[in-house]
Amino acid sequence: MVTMAATANHIEVRDLRLSYGMKEVIHGISFDVRQHEILGVIGPAQSGKSSLLRCLNRTIDFTPDTHVSGTIEVDGEDVRKTGNVYALRRKIGMVAPLPVGLPLSIYDNVAFAPRCAGLNRKSDLDTIVEQCLRQAALWDEVKDRLDSLGTKLSGGQQQRLTIARALSHEPEILCLDEFSIAIDPVTTMRIEDVLKELRRHMTIVLVTNLTQQARRLADRTMFMWKGEIVELDTTDVIFSEKPKDQRTRDYVEGIFG
Amino acid sequence: MNALPASSRFTETPAVRRKLRQEALAKWIFCAMAAAMVVPLLLIVGYLVVRAAPSLNLEFLLEVPKRGMTEGGIWPALIGTLYLVFISLAVSAPIGILAAVYLNEYARDNWFNRVINLAVINLAGVPSIVHALFGLGAFVYAARFGYSIISASLTLAIMTLPVIIASTREALASVPRSFREACWNVGATRWQTIKAIVLPNSISGILTGVILQVSRAAGETAPVMFTGVVFFKSVERGDLLPYYLNEQCMALSMHLYTISTQVPGVQPSIPFATAVVLLALVVIVNATAISLRVYLRSRKKW
Ligand SMILES: Nc1ncnc2c1ncn2[C@@H]1O[C@H](COP(=O)(O)OP(=O)(O)OP(=O)(O)O)[C@@H](O)[C@H]1O
Ligand SMILES: [Mg+2]
């Protein structure tokens, strides 16, 4: 792993605008994500958090009639000009809000991404599968039934399977979009511990509706509202008595709207 | 909440009785209509089988028509129909399935793909006699295939193609989008996603759609009559490969029409027996489709 100065920027977003058809939902936002930090992203529904993530790994391309402008640089490379979008997506692990076990065996769920990338040696795959399932705190529950269907796991297990899958292509950045809405508090805490572990060698963007989750985990927190960044500062400041913006204070204190 | 006295909550008021009466009445009317569907089917099948009884045996299937088609069996027509169905679906199924995958998985919403969609929908609504004329012009004359099995099969293929495309698209669309998104998120291409997730989980629906077109291709008369099916062709009894593809052949639908209307003095049970065979073919095909679907659904993965 390349060691970089602790403050190096992993992602740089400049003047990003996104519209679905005629409706602009992100209105020119700029921010950085630093190497090996957890950036919490909070904000009410419809503020464009999920859309932002989809711009990062360019899965927004699959939604017809969208228009993106501005630049997003990952490790200095503009994602919208990259020659290999599949490599970009492997560099960024993405965990969607609802758990999705693919209709494949648990093993194949995790081995899917490496296989798509061209890795076929059984022993390599075995190693990756075990390592990712361990990292996602799922290995002990499923190690005896790796060939049963991923879709037949419980919701919380499927969410951890989704996380294992996101880790399986060895991403440098992990984006989680409200990963805890389908799982119970105990499992959530287990995954939060996993995230604390992962941040030692990964940059994490954590979109969450639970402001306390951002408070627990994030180094810096970004408050989005209606497609704009209201405030981005260290988590301590955002959750202290003195965030710069009144709206931030109202939101984190739960008296928003 | 206390508007009703507690004692009356579970007692039958006149309003409740009226509601229950209406409910019962509605149920009976709907049930009667559904049952009415079964009556014509039973009557058709019963009538046909009774009238066909004297001719229904294995000999009838294997024997060739005799004495100017007034006696004997239906072997050449049966085998001709199998030829036509098999070749037409061998052409239309791959094309239709691949086209549907394109339309459902790749096509963006632009004018070009809207034109394709419109073409598919309209082609599905074209009457079979028009397909017949088109096949005559395109395959028999323009492509110089002449009146032949090839021309007739291709005409049937064109006729079944839009329906196969529509049913395949429906099967593909039944695979949730979240599966595709999960694959795209980990860097899979569209094709890798289709191969690993979409096709394996929609194959039952796709095959069912294709199989149901067998009965349609077997039953149509006009398209094959114009392009490659004849009254009579002399064939060995029980010969499995009696036709060359550039020859004309016989077919069940056309044969039924001929012996019922064109040939005087046909043994009366023969047209009915022919109809029973045609019907049995359809039933067998549909039953196959249904059991395939049931089998594959029992292995459904989510
Ligand atoms: N596929 C789409 N087509 C059209 N509009 C969309 C689409 N996806 C999102 N939007 C719109 O974009 C805006 C931002 O949505 P987005 O999902 O990014 O919000 P969010 O911050 O993630 O909200 P939530 O907290 O509810 O998940 C919303 O107004 C939404 O209606
Ligand atoms: Mg969202």
XYZ file of C-alpha atoms and ligand atoms in Angstrom:
591
model
C 0.000 0.000 0.000
C 1.206 3.464 -0.883
C 1.567 5.535 2.236
C 0.536 9.117 1.761
C 0.550 12.113 4.003
C -2.374 11.896 6.375
C -4.010 14.956 4.897
C -3.779 13.982 1.212
C -7.077 14.206 -0.586
C -8.465 10.931 -1.836
C -11.508 12.408 -3.548
C -11.845 15.964 -4.776
C -15.242 17.163 -5.900
C -15.459 20.526 -7.606
C -18.654 22.332 -8.548
C -20.602 19.121 -9.054
C -24.054 19.558 -10.542
C -26.506 16.777 -11.290
C -29.910 16.894 -12.880
C -32.492 14.210 -13.539
C -34.180 15.420 -16.707
C -34.918 19.100 -16.153
C -34.750 18.870 -12.360
C -31.413 19.821 -10.816
C -30.903 17.962 -7.538
C -27.252 18.784 -6.742
C -26.415 22.422 -7.167
C -22.692 22.816 -7.619
C -21.043 21.350 -4.532
C -17.324 21.181 -3.783
C -15.608 19.183 -1.061
C -12.702 16.843 -0.404
C -12.459 13.472 1.212
C -9.120 12.877 2.880
C -7.067 9.740 2.774
C -8.132 7.227 5.439
C -10.785 9.323 7.073
C -14.420 8.568 7.694
C -16.500 11.316 6.178
C -20.033 11.321 7.546
C -22.719 12.699 5.256
C -25.960 13.652 6.949
C -29.016 15.493 5.732
C -32.748 15.094 5.402
C -34.429 12.969 2.719
C -34.105 14.197 -0.853
C -30.981 16.193 -0.129
C -29.087 14.298 -2.821
C -26.856 12.067 -0.712
C -27.523 8.843 -2.622
C -27.295 10.673 -5.926
C -23.899 12.012 -4.913
C -22.603 8.501 -4.253
C -23.899 7.340 -7.602
C -21.906 10.102 -9.282
C -18.761 8.967 -7.458
C -18.733 5.472 -8.954
C -20.573 6.544 -12.088
C -23.464 4.143 -11.672
C -25.474 7.294 -12.399
C -24.692 6.375 -16.030
C -27.327 3.669 -15.796
C -30.104 6.143 -15.078
C -31.377 7.550 -18.356
C -31.643 11.270 -18.941
C -29.209 12.507 -16.311
C -26.783 15.364 -16.701
C -23.617 15.746 -14.641
C -21.182 18.660 -14.727
C -18.172 19.670 -12.682
C -15.306 17.353 -11.783
C -14.834 14.459 -9.421
C -11.242 13.372 -9.006
C -10.279 10.125 -7.328
C -6.531 9.944 -6.727
C -6.181 12.843 -9.144
C -8.022 11.107 -11.961
C -11.259 12.582 -13.258
C -13.850 9.830 -12.929
C -15.873 11.160 -15.824
C -12.924 10.886 -18.185
C -11.501 7.597 -16.960
C -10.846 5.006 -19.622
C -11.799 2.085 -17.413
C -14.979 2.736 -15.521
C -15.070 -0.865 -14.259
C -11.701 -0.453 -12.565
C -13.005 2.780 -11.040
C -16.010 0.954 -9.624
C -13.756 -1.704 -8.176
C -11.693 0.999 -6.531
C -14.842 2.267 -4.813
C -16.839 -0.225 -2.758
C -20.514 0.671 -2.641
C -23.071 -0.546 -0.104
C -26.669 0.274 -1.009
C -29.363 1.074 1.586
C -31.314 -2.127 1.145
C -29.453 -5.410 1.529
C -29.138 -7.295 -1.738
C -28.097 -10.911 -1.670
C -27.603 -11.899 -5.281
C -29.421 -15.106 -6.273
C -26.142 -17.017 -6.112
C -24.505 -19.050 -3.381
C -22.918 -17.131 -0.521
C -19.517 -18.073 -1.898
C -20.388 -16.875 -5.399
C -21.844 -13.645 -4.026
C -18.450 -12.711 -2.686
C -16.438 -14.275 -5.516
C -18.536 -12.506 -8.148
C -16.548 -9.283 -8.337
C -13.106 -10.924 -8.422
C -14.346 -13.263 -11.148
C -15.663 -10.324 -13.156
C -12.234 -8.781 -12.829
C -10.718 -11.929 -14.323
C -9.557 -13.790 -11.225
C -10.352 -17.490 -11.493
C -7.868 -19.442 -9.360
C -9.851 -21.380 -6.786
C -7.287 -20.911 -4.022
C -7.184 -17.125 -4.517
C -10.961 -16.927 -4.498
C -11.146 -19.049 -1.350
C -8.814 -16.649 0.410
C -10.752 -13.571 -0.692
C -14.107 -15.052 0.262
C -12.975 -16.002 3.732
C -11.195 -12.727 4.341
C -14.128 -10.554 3.195
C -16.711 -12.541 5.117
C -14.545 -12.258 8.218
C -14.168 -8.521 7.727
C -17.935 -8.165 7.390
C -18.463 -10.125 10.639
C -20.378 -12.844 8.809
C -17.860 -15.673 8.487
C -18.705 -17.524 11.691
C -22.400 -17.634 10.851
C -22.050 -18.919 7.304
C -18.764 -20.789 7.097
C -20.534 -24.160 7.147
C -23.025 -23.320 4.423
C -21.151 -21.295 1.854
C -23.032 -22.973 -0.958
C -26.522 -22.043 0.243
C -28.275 -19.136 -1.420
C -27.359 -15.577 -0.486
C -30.981 -14.533 -0.922
C -32.098 -16.915 1.803
C -30.087 -15.186 4.544
C -31.783 -12.877 7.028
C -31.912 -9.167 6.268
C -29.052 -8.303 8.596
C -26.947 -11.147 7.252
C -27.659 -10.048 3.693
C -26.517 -6.551 4.553
C -23.243 -7.936 5.867
C -23.023 -10.057 2.727
C -23.442 -6.858 0.717
C -20.585 -5.329 2.670
C -18.460 -8.430 2.094
C -19.175 -8.129 -1.618
C -18.209 -4.463 -1.583
C -14.909 -5.439 0.033
C -14.255 -8.337 -2.321
C -12.740 -6.221 -5.077
C -10.268 -4.676 -2.643
C -11.543 -1.109 -2.809
C -9.538 1.830 -1.527
C -12.689 3.790 -0.812
C -15.819 2.408 0.804
C -19.142 4.224 0.414
C -21.999 3.182 2.648
C -25.479 4.518 2.014
C -27.635 4.208 5.124
C -26.343 0.700 5.638
C -28.167 0.268 8.926
C -31.780 0.919 7.939
C -32.540 -2.777 7.514
C -30.659 -4.179 10.473
C -30.951 -4.313 14.220
C -28.905 -2.200 16.642
C -26.668 -5.057 17.756
C -25.633 -5.936 14.220
C -25.242 -2.238 13.480
C -22.787 -1.899 16.338
C -20.850 -4.914 15.074
C -20.579 -3.384 11.621
C -19.591 -0.044 13.104
C -16.722 -1.821 14.840
C -15.792 -3.307 11.479
C -15.739 0.154 9.935
C -13.457 1.472 12.667
C -11.150 -1.408 11.830
C -11.313 -0.797 8.075
C -10.563 2.892 8.215
C -6.974 2.098 9.067
C -6.363 1.319 5.424
C -9.467 2.635 3.689
C -11.217 5.901 3.072
C -14.853 5.703 4.084
C -17.802 7.845 3.030
C -20.657 7.131 5.382
C -24.092 8.430 4.383
C -26.427 8.078 7.302
C -29.796 9.197 8.580
C -28.730 8.458 12.125
C -26.914 11.594 13.168
C -25.576 9.781 16.205
C -23.944 7.236 13.921
C -22.018 10.011 12.197
C -21.135 11.376 15.593
C -19.790 7.999 16.733
C -17.795 7.189 13.625
C -16.985 10.167 11.447
C -13.838 12.236 11.607
C -15.503 14.993 9.666
C -19.179 15.427 8.929
C -20.881 17.062 5.998
C -24.413 18.359 6.307
C -26.313 18.426 3.028
C -29.620 20.084 2.448
C -31.573 20.323 -0.796
C -28.581 19.518 -2.981
C -26.160 21.887 -1.307
C -23.534 21.581 1.393
C -24.613 23.607 4.367
C -21.572 22.855 6.435
C -18.548 20.574 6.398
C -16.364 20.467 9.446
C -14.872 18.107 11.978
C -17.490 16.019 13.685
C -16.705 17.637 17.008
C -17.598 21.039 15.637
C -20.742 19.919 13.836
C -22.099 18.267 16.963
C -20.904 20.932 19.352
C -22.738 24.018 20.479
C -21.154 26.114 17.797
C -21.654 24.923 14.201
C -21.571 27.933 11.929
C -25.006 27.432 10.469
C -28.245 27.532 12.425
C -29.728 24.793 10.185
C -26.936 22.411 11.115
C -27.543 22.976 14.788
C -31.295 22.433 14.374
C -30.785 19.267 12.369
C -28.307 17.560 14.668
C -30.424 18.508 17.649
C -33.396 16.916 15.935
C -35.585 20.012 15.792
C -35.302 20.488 12.076
C -38.201 21.648 9.914
C -64.447 5.135 19.514
C -67.314 4.594 21.887
C -70.076 5.572 19.476
C -71.202 1.948 19.239
C -72.388 0.246 22.388
C -70.012 -2.566 23.182
C -72.677 -5.253 22.980
C -73.576 -4.426 19.342
C -70.068 -4.717 18.006
C -70.378 -8.386 17.058
C -74.123 -8.659 16.449
C -75.646 -8.904 12.993
C -77.342 -5.705 11.952
C -79.473 -5.456 8.761
C -76.623 -3.574 7.103
C -74.260 -6.423 7.815
C -76.716 -8.969 6.466
C -77.159 -6.961 3.269
C -73.423 -6.714 2.870
C -73.027 -10.473 3.301
C -75.813 -11.155 0.793
C -74.182 -8.908 -1.779
C -70.856 -10.528 -1.135
C -72.300 -13.998 -1.715
C -74.129 -12.869 -4.832
C -71.033 -11.239 -6.297
C -68.982 -14.319 -5.638
C -71.533 -16.565 -7.376
C -71.767 -14.336 -10.433
C -68.011 -14.196 -10.845
C -67.736 -17.933 -10.282
C -70.458 -18.654 -12.844
C -68.650 -16.584 -15.472
C -65.399 -18.374 -14.789
C -67.189 -21.736 -14.968
C -68.792 -20.711 -18.259
C -65.305 -20.711 -19.721
C -64.947 -24.416 -19.077
C -68.192 -25.384 -20.777
C -67.226 -24.641 -24.376
C -63.891 -26.362 -23.891
C -65.509 -29.508 -22.526
C -68.127 -29.454 -25.289
C -65.531 -29.014 -28.024
C -63.263 -31.722 -26.700
C -66.127 -34.106 -25.899
C -67.787 -33.671 -29.279
C -64.533 -34.060 -31.174
C -63.419 -37.145 -29.288
C -66.792 -38.892 -29.650
C -66.973 -38.213 -33.375
C -63.318 -39.119 -33.856
C -63.448 -42.349 -31.862
C -63.530 -44.818 -34.793
C -60.266 -43.449 -36.192
C -58.329 -42.792 -33.005
C -55.472 -45.288 -32.908
C -51.740 -45.409 -33.512
C -52.273 -46.572 -37.097
C -54.026 -43.282 -37.832
C -50.914 -41.355 -36.816
C -48.425 -43.512 -38.706
C -50.404 -44.300 -41.858
C -50.395 -42.164 -44.979
C -53.665 -40.927 -46.536
C -55.186 -43.430 -48.980
C -57.737 -43.532 -51.801
C -57.592 -39.827 -52.611
C -57.308 -38.915 -48.934
C -60.670 -40.456 -48.051
C -59.076 -43.130 -45.873
C -55.811 -43.868 -44.090
C -53.871 -41.681 -41.674
C -52.128 -38.335 -41.307
C -48.416 -39.141 -41.093
C -47.212 -36.743 -43.823
C -49.203 -33.866 -42.368
C -48.078 -34.585 -38.811
C -44.414 -34.777 -39.714
C -44.762 -31.695 -41.957
C -46.173 -29.682 -39.063
C -43.286 -30.809 -36.871
C -40.834 -29.676 -39.559
C -42.461 -26.265 -39.833
C -42.708 -25.682 -36.095
C -39.194 -26.817 -35.395
C -37.519 -24.805 -38.124
C -39.543 -21.659 -37.556
C -38.787 -21.623 -33.829
C -35.140 -22.506 -34.427
C -35.011 -19.252 -36.372
C -37.262 -16.999 -34.323
C -36.293 -18.048 -30.769
C -32.603 -17.055 -30.907
C -33.287 -13.848 -32.795
C -36.211 -12.949 -30.560
C -34.399 -13.683 -27.309
C -31.286 -11.749 -28.304
C -33.366 -8.819 -29.549
C -35.320 -8.778 -26.304
C -32.105 -8.793 -24.257
C -30.915 -5.805 -26.242
C -34.181 -3.925 -25.859
C -34.521 -4.646 -22.161
C -30.939 -4.481 -20.962
C -29.005 -2.210 -23.277
C -31.345 0.076 -25.189
C -31.477 3.666 -24.045
C -34.650 5.622 -24.432
C -33.957 7.302 -27.778
C -35.845 7.563 -31.057
C -34.088 4.570 -32.611
C -35.154 2.199 -29.859
C -38.621 3.700 -29.718
C -38.961 2.881 -33.413
C -37.873 -0.715 -32.719
C -40.383 -0.994 -29.891
C -43.159 0.351 -32.051
C -42.240 -2.087 -34.814
C -42.369 -5.028 -32.409
C -45.754 -4.034 -31.016
C -47.278 -3.475 -34.446
C -45.804 -6.620 -35.925
C -47.496 -8.575 -33.150
C -50.838 -7.165 -34.224
C -50.548 -7.960 -37.936
C -53.167 -10.538 -39.017
C -51.766 -13.870 -40.117
C -53.138 -13.559 -43.640
C -51.001 -10.442 -44.084
C -47.977 -12.360 -42.855
C -48.893 -14.946 -45.479
C -48.838 -12.410 -48.273
C -45.599 -10.943 -46.992
C -44.015 -14.398 -46.852
C -45.170 -15.075 -50.381
C -43.586 -11.883 -51.663
C -40.443 -11.942 -49.573
C -39.418 -15.582 -49.332
C -41.141 -17.345 -52.221
C -40.465 -14.704 -54.887
C -37.902 -12.110 -53.771
C -35.553 -14.519 -51.987
C -36.298 -17.231 -54.585
C -36.892 -19.960 -52.016
C -39.972 -20.958 -54.004
C -42.937 -22.709 -52.442
C -41.009 -24.660 -49.864
C -40.641 -25.661 -46.240
C -38.021 -22.929 -45.876
C -40.397 -20.209 -47.082
C -43.233 -21.439 -44.899
C -41.026 -21.774 -41.818
C -39.534 -18.317 -42.252
C -43.013 -16.855 -42.603
C -44.045 -18.538 -39.366
C -40.826 -17.286 -37.772
C -41.656 -13.687 -38.659
C -45.124 -14.220 -37.261
C -43.936 -15.624 -33.906
C -40.957 -13.282 -33.502
C -42.703 -10.248 -31.961
C -44.554 -12.389 -29.430
C -41.334 -14.101 -28.399
C -39.683 -10.702 -28.007
C -42.555 -9.458 -25.860
C -42.673 -12.519 -23.603
C -38.881 -12.571 -23.231
C -38.827 -8.910 -22.248
C -41.449 -9.593 -19.651
C -39.400 -12.450 -18.235
C -36.265 -10.280 -18.128
C -38.119 -7.424 -16.479
C -39.223 -9.741 -13.681
C -35.628 -9.867 -12.409
C -35.407 -7.009 -9.874
C -33.318 -4.014 -10.841
C -31.596 -4.063 -7.463
C -29.739 -7.232 -8.525
C -28.391 -5.478 -11.587
C -27.374 -2.431 -9.571
C -25.565 -4.620 -7.061
C -23.562 -6.139 -9.921
C -22.779 -2.803 -11.544
C -21.594 -1.475 -8.191
C -18.855 -4.101 -7.998
C -17.612 -3.339 -11.492
C -19.441 -5.936 -13.559
C -20.207 -5.069 -17.166
C -23.744 -5.286 -18.457
C -22.955 -8.565 -20.183
C -21.398 -10.099 -17.068
C -24.522 -9.086 -15.157
C -26.831 -10.552 -17.779
C -24.873 -13.785 -17.947
C -24.544 -14.330 -14.212
C -27.830 -13.004 -12.873
C -30.438 -11.933 -15.396
C -30.563 -14.869 -17.821
C -30.293 -17.707 -15.276
C -33.206 -16.216 -13.339
C -35.469 -15.473 -16.272
C -34.844 -18.563 -18.387
C -38.045 -20.278 -17.228
C -40.191 -17.362 -18.366
C -38.277 -17.108 -21.636
C -38.678 -20.812 -22.437
C -42.357 -20.767 -21.527
C -42.923 -17.914 -23.951
C -41.126 -19.763 -26.721
C -42.937 -23.047 -26.106
C -46.319 -21.375 -26.195
C -45.494 -20.227 -29.718
C -45.260 -23.871 -30.790
C -49.007 -24.255 -30.652
C -49.487 -21.015 -32.511
C -47.114 -22.029 -35.297
C -48.741 -25.451 -35.509
C -52.263 -24.072 -35.713
C -51.931 -21.331 -38.311
C -53.167 -22.189 -41.810
C -52.929 -19.083 -43.946
C -49.201 -18.309 -43.653
C -48.132 -21.826 -44.617
C -50.812 -22.361 -47.255
C -49.491 -19.377 -49.219
C -45.843 -20.252 -48.934
C -45.107 -23.943 -48.940
C -47.812 -26.343 -47.831
C -49.703 -28.477 -50.319
C -52.813 -30.695 -50.403
C -50.959 -33.900 -50.882
C -47.451 -35.200 -50.910
C -46.670 -38.860 -51.206
C -44.547 -40.105 -48.356
C -43.511 -43.490 -46.921
C -45.484 -44.689 -43.905
C -43.669 -43.709 -40.688
C -40.755 -42.070 -42.540
C -39.127 -39.633 -40.097
C -37.301 -37.512 -42.672
C -39.544 -37.514 -45.716
C -39.044 -33.932 -46.896
C -36.219 -31.845 -48.313
C -36.247 -28.267 -47.101
C -36.653 -26.849 -50.590
C -39.755 -28.966 -51.215
C -43.324 -28.379 -50.243
C -44.842 -30.444 -47.467
C -48.171 -31.247 -45.895
C -49.328 -29.764 -42.570
C -52.060 -30.678 -40.102
C -53.942 -27.385 -40.176
C -54.098 -27.332 -43.948
C -54.871 -31.056 -44.132
C -57.828 -30.583 -41.817
C -59.145 -27.796 -44.010
C -58.738 -29.886 -47.173
C -60.390 -33.075 -46.015
C -63.259 -31.194 -44.376
C -64.129 -28.991 -47.333
C -62.394 -30.000 -50.544
C -62.470 -33.774 -50.739
C -65.822 -35.554 -51.226
C -66.549 -38.883 -49.539
C -64.018 -38.737 -46.693
C -64.620 -41.278 -43.947
C -66.574 -39.092 -41.464
C -64.388 -39.774 -38.418
C -61.145 -38.741 -40.158
C -61.504 -34.921 -40.002
C -62.480 -35.170 -36.346
C -59.546 -37.405 -35.558
C -57.251 -34.936 -37.300
C -58.671 -32.132 -35.195
C -58.144 -34.204 -32.035
C -54.505 -34.747 -32.963
C -54.023 -31.021 -33.537
C -55.707 -30.254 -30.240
C -53.667 -32.882 -28.421
C -50.507 -31.315 -29.807
C -51.535 -27.965 -28.353
C -52.448 -29.480 -24.993
C -49.183 -31.401 -24.773
C -47.194 -28.290 -25.583
C -49.041 -26.153 -23.048
C -48.698 -28.824 -20.408
C -44.963 -28.956 -21.061
C -44.736 -25.199 -20.698
C -46.683 -25.218 -17.458
C -44.754 -28.051 -15.877
C -41.475 -26.457 -16.903
C -42.578 -23.251 -15.247
C -43.707 -25.037 -12.109
C -40.450 -26.969 -11.932
C -38.257 -23.917 -12.388
C -40.353 -21.821 -10.031
C -39.914 -24.440 -7.347
C -36.218 -23.666 -7.611
C -36.756 -19.927 -7.545
C -33.954 -18.231 -5.746
C -35.558 -15.351 -3.937
N -33.719 7.915 -10.669
C -34.195 9.150 -10.384
N -34.924 9.809 -11.305
C -35.402 11.041 -11.028
N -35.194 11.703 -9.888
C -34.480 11.087 -8.932
C -33.937 9.786 -9.135
N -33.256 9.431 -8.018
C -33.383 10.467 -7.165
N -34.105 11.474 -7.705
C -34.418 12.770 -7.068
O -33.214 13.343 -6.653
C -33.383 13.977 -5.399
C -32.330 13.487 -4.439
O -32.543 12.089 -4.195
P -31.538 11.197 -3.387
O -32.008 9.794 -3.473
O -30.158 11.466 -3.842
O -31.760 11.776 -1.918
P -31.190 11.237 -0.554
O -30.507 12.385 0.085
O -30.404 10.012 -0.750
O -32.530 10.940 0.227
P -32.803 9.779 1.299
O -32.231 10.239 2.599
O -34.286 9.707 1.351
O -32.179 8.532 0.792
C -34.798 13.682 -4.950
O -35.578 14.857 -5.156
C -35.256 12.575 -5.836
O -36.621 12.726 -6.119
Mg -30.678 7.970 -0.193
